[in-house]
Amino acid sequence: TLTASATINTSADTIAVGSLVLAGATTLDTGTGAALSVASVTGAGNDLTLDGGAAGAITAGSISNVGVLTVTDSGSPTVNGNLSATTVTLTDTTGAVTFNGTVTAGTLNTAAQGYSVTFNGNATITNDVTFASTGGVVFGDSDADVFTFNGGLDTTAGATTARGTVQTSADQLDIGTLTLSGDLSVLTAGGALN
């Protein structure tokens, strides 16, 4: 177990951490680019930045109770376990950002860049989400998956592929080009659907 409250840098060398416990705000940074992996993160409400340098691959297992989680300068980052955070920010990233577990967050921020975002598990986001990234968004690898956006949802910057249930809590939902990968229910509880 690594307990950290610091910035940990390498000079384009790999960072591989087993269990990471945050005692304060922490940054893992592979410099000008190398792989970064963390098996599990216990956040205790602290912030975490994962920086892969120049498109280094980032892989994480479970991430729990993080304040602000920032994933940056990475190539196709993947979170394989469940993720809970107050805020998740995805920026300066290439390829596909993939969440294989359940995502629970207050806020999800994306950037107007070419990466895509894939959710293969359930997700609940409290605030309005606009997917600014132009690579598209994928919801679901099962018809049983449920994606709840309590403040609303806008995926019009890129194509949307979906199955399962995509819903809001009486909030506006805007979808551009939509491809069905299975059975899909889109529910707005009275909010506008565009």
Short mmCIF file of C-alpha atoms in Angstrom, two decimals:
data_model
loop_
_atom_site.label_atom_id
_atom_site.label_comp_id
_atom_site.label_asym_id
_atom_site.label_seq_id
_atom_site.Cartn_x
_atom_site.Cartn_y
_atom_site.Cartn_z
CA THR A 1 0.00 0.00 0.00
CA LEU A 2 1.24 3.47 -0.94
CA THR A 3 -0.09 6.40 1.12
CA ALA A 4 0.48 9.67 -0.70
CA SER A 5 -0.11 13.40 -0.45
CA ALA A 6 2.33 14.65 -3.05
CA THR A 7 3.31 14.86 -6.71
CA ILE A 8 5.16 11.76 -7.89
CA ASN A 9 7.01 12.24 -11.18
CA THR A 10 9.10 10.06 -13.46
CA SER A 11 11.18 10.97 -16.50
CA ALA A 12 9.12 9.04 -19.05
CA ASP A 13 9.27 5.91 -16.91
CA THR A 14 6.42 3.60 -15.97
CA ILE A 15 4.51 4.09 -12.72
CA ALA A 16 2.84 0.97 -11.30
CA VAL A 17 1.08 1.20 -7.94
CA GLY A 18 -0.89 -1.48 -6.14
CA SER A 19 -3.13 -0.01 -3.45
CA LEU A 20 -3.04 3.80 -3.27
CA VAL A 21 -4.44 5.66 -0.25
CA LEU A 22 -4.73 9.43 -0.59
CA ALA A 23 -3.74 11.40 2.49
CA GLY A 24 -4.02 14.66 0.55
CA ALA A 25 -4.06 15.93 -3.02
CA THR A 26 -1.89 13.63 -5.14
CA THR A 27 -0.54 13.63 -8.70
CA LEU A 28 1.01 10.68 -10.51
CA ASP A 29 2.86 11.96 -13.60
CA THR A 30 5.00 9.94 -16.02
CA GLY A 31 6.74 13.02 -17.42
CA THR A 32 6.98 13.04 -21.21
CA GLY A 33 4.98 9.84 -21.49
CA ALA A 34 4.88 6.29 -20.14
CA ALA A 35 2.33 3.81 -18.85
CA LEU A 36 0.67 4.48 -15.51
CA SER A 37 -1.28 1.86 -13.57
CA VAL A 38 -3.01 1.84 -10.17
CA ALA A 39 -4.75 -1.28 -8.89
CA SER A 40 -7.01 0.54 -6.40
CA VAL A 41 -7.48 4.02 -4.96
CA THR A 42 -9.00 4.97 -1.61
CA GLY A 43 -9.54 8.70 -1.85
CA ALA A 44 -10.85 9.83 1.56
CA GLY A 45 -12.27 12.84 -0.30
CA ASN A 46 -8.88 14.00 -1.62
CA ASP A 47 -8.05 15.00 -5.21
CA LEU A 48 -6.13 12.77 -7.63
CA THR A 49 -4.51 13.61 -10.96
CA LEU A 50 -3.37 10.82 -13.28
CA ASP A 51 -1.05 12.24 -15.96
CA GLY A 52 0.31 9.92 -18.62
CA GLY A 53 2.65 12.48 -20.16
CA ALA A 54 2.48 12.45 -23.95
CA ALA A 55 -0.39 9.98 -24.38
CA GLY A 56 0.89 7.32 -21.99
CA ALA A 57 -1.62 4.56 -21.29
CA ILE A 58 -3.43 4.88 -17.94
CA THR A 59 -5.08 1.86 -16.31
CA ALA A 60 -6.86 1.87 -12.95
CA GLY A 61 -8.85 -0.64 -10.97
CA SER A 62 -11.37 0.64 -8.44
CA ILE A 63 -11.34 4.33 -7.47
CA SER A 64 -13.41 5.26 -4.41
CA ASN A 65 -14.31 8.50 -2.67
CA VAL A 66 -12.00 10.83 -4.60
CA GLY A 67 -12.65 14.57 -4.58
CA VAL A 68 -11.61 15.76 -8.05
CA LEU A 69 -10.29 13.02 -10.35
CA THR A 70 -8.40 14.43 -13.33
CA VAL A 71 -7.24 12.18 -16.16
CA THR A 72 -4.93 14.03 -18.54
CA ASP A 73 -2.23 13.58 -21.19
CA SER A 74 -3.20 9.96 -21.69
CA GLY A 75 -3.83 7.44 -24.45
CA SER A 76 -6.99 5.36 -24.12
CA PRO A 77 -7.25 5.43 -20.30
CA THR A 78 -9.29 2.63 -18.72
CA VAL A 79 -10.92 2.31 -15.29
CA ASN A 80 -11.78 -1.35 -14.80
CA GLY A 81 -13.48 -1.17 -11.39
CA ASN A 82 -16.12 1.03 -9.84
CA LEU A 83 -15.42 4.76 -9.65
CA SER A 84 -16.83 7.31 -7.20
CA ALA A 85 -15.74 10.96 -7.17
CA THR A 86 -17.14 14.41 -6.58
CA THR A 87 -15.85 15.55 -9.99
CA VAL A 88 -14.32 13.66 -12.92
CA THR A 89 -12.40 15.69 -15.53
CA LEU A 90 -11.14 14.14 -18.77
CA THR A 91 -8.76 16.30 -20.80
CA ASP A 92 -5.81 16.28 -23.23
CA THR A 93 -6.49 12.63 -23.97
CA THR A 94 -6.47 10.51 -27.13
CA GLY A 95 -8.24 7.31 -28.10
CA ALA A 96 -11.09 5.93 -26.01
CA VAL A 97 -11.72 6.69 -22.34
CA THR A 98 -13.32 3.50 -20.99
CA PHE A 99 -15.18 2.89 -17.74
CA ASN A 100 -15.84 -0.81 -17.19
CA GLY A 101 -17.43 -0.52 -13.72
CA THR A 102 -20.12 1.64 -12.17
CA VAL A 103 -19.43 5.40 -12.27
CA THR A 104 -20.89 7.67 -9.58
CA ALA A 105 -19.98 11.35 -9.75
CA GLY A 106 -21.35 14.76 -8.96
CA THR A 107 -19.89 16.37 -12.08
CA LEU A 108 -18.36 14.99 -15.28
CA ASN A 109 -16.26 17.38 -17.38
CA THR A 110 -15.02 16.66 -20.90
CA ALA A 111 -12.99 18.71 -23.38
CA ALA A 112 -13.60 19.64 -27.01
CA GLN A 113 -11.06 17.10 -28.22
CA GLY A 114 -11.18 13.99 -30.40
CA TYR A 115 -11.36 11.26 -27.79
CA SER A 116 -14.39 9.05 -27.19
CA VAL A 117 -15.97 7.98 -23.88
CA THR A 118 -17.33 4.47 -23.24
CA PHE A 119 -19.42 3.34 -20.27
CA ASN A 120 -19.64 -0.45 -19.98
CA GLY A 121 -21.29 -0.38 -16.54
CA ASN A 122 -23.96 1.72 -14.88
CA ALA A 123 -23.48 5.44 -14.26
CA THR A 124 -25.13 8.11 -12.12
CA ILE A 125 -24.08 11.75 -12.57
CA THR A 126 -25.71 14.43 -10.44
CA ASN A 127 -25.15 17.57 -12.53
CA ASP A 128 -25.83 18.42 -16.18
CA VAL A 129 -23.35 16.67 -18.50
CA THR A 130 -22.30 17.91 -21.93
CA PHE A 131 -19.99 15.55 -23.78
CA ALA A 132 -17.81 18.12 -25.56
CA SER A 133 -15.42 15.48 -26.91
CA THR A 134 -16.05 14.79 -30.59
CA GLY A 135 -15.10 11.11 -30.70
CA GLY A 136 -18.55 10.08 -29.53
CA VAL A 137 -19.97 8.37 -26.47
CA VAL A 138 -20.98 4.74 -25.91
CA PHE A 139 -23.51 3.77 -23.25
CA GLY A 140 -23.77 0.15 -22.23
CA ASP A 141 -22.60 -3.33 -23.08
CA SER A 142 -25.81 -4.90 -21.74
CA ASP A 143 -29.51 -4.14 -22.06
CA ALA A 144 -29.64 -4.11 -18.24
CA ASP A 145 -27.24 -1.13 -17.92
CA VAL A 146 -28.73 2.10 -16.54
CA PHE A 147 -27.29 5.60 -17.03
CA THR A 148 -28.84 8.39 -14.98
CA PHE A 149 -28.02 12.06 -15.60
CA ASN A 150 -29.90 13.94 -12.91
CA GLY A 151 -29.10 17.39 -14.32
CA GLY A 152 -29.54 16.61 -18.01
CA LEU A 153 -27.45 15.26 -20.89
CA ASP A 154 -26.07 16.55 -24.19
CA THR A 155 -24.15 14.23 -26.55
CA THR A 156 -24.56 16.24 -29.76
CA ALA A 157 -20.82 16.98 -30.22
CA GLY A 158 -20.28 13.43 -31.46
CA ALA A 159 -22.12 10.26 -32.34
CA THR A 160 -23.90 8.25 -29.62
CA THR A 161 -24.11 4.46 -29.40
CA ALA A 162 -26.39 3.12 -26.70
CA ARG A 163 -28.24 0.21 -25.15
CA GLY A 164 -29.96 -0.24 -21.81
CA THR A 165 -31.60 2.79 -20.20
CA VAL A 166 -30.47 6.41 -20.53
CA GLN A 167 -32.50 8.70 -18.31
CA THR A 168 -32.74 12.11 -16.66
CA SER A 169 -34.73 13.36 -13.67
CA ALA A 170 -37.16 15.61 -15.57
CA ASP A 171 -34.19 17.31 -17.28
CA GLN A 172 -33.46 18.02 -20.94
CA LEU A 173 -31.76 15.30 -22.96
CA ASP A 174 -30.10 16.12 -26.30
CA ILE A 175 -28.79 13.34 -28.54
CA GLY A 176 -27.40 13.82 -32.05
CA THR A 177 -26.69 10.81 -34.25
CA LEU A 178 -27.83 7.67 -32.39
CA THR A 179 -26.91 4.05 -33.10
CA LEU A 180 -28.59 1.26 -31.16
CA SER A 181 -26.30 -1.56 -29.98
CA GLY A 182 -29.18 -3.36 -28.23
CA ASP A 183 -32.55 -2.54 -26.71
CA LEU A 184 -32.71 1.08 -25.51
CA SER A 185 -35.07 3.08 -23.32
CA VAL A 186 -34.67 6.86 -23.21
CA LEU A 187 -36.56 8.40 -20.28
CA THR A 188 -36.76 12.08 -19.31
CA ALA A 189 -39.60 12.06 -16.73
CA GLY A 190 -41.16 15.03 -18.53
CA GLY A 191 -37.94 16.82 -19.52
CA ALA A 192 -37.43 17.84 -23.15
CA LEU A 193 -36.00 15.22 -25.52
CA ASN A 194 -34.19 16.48 -28.62
#
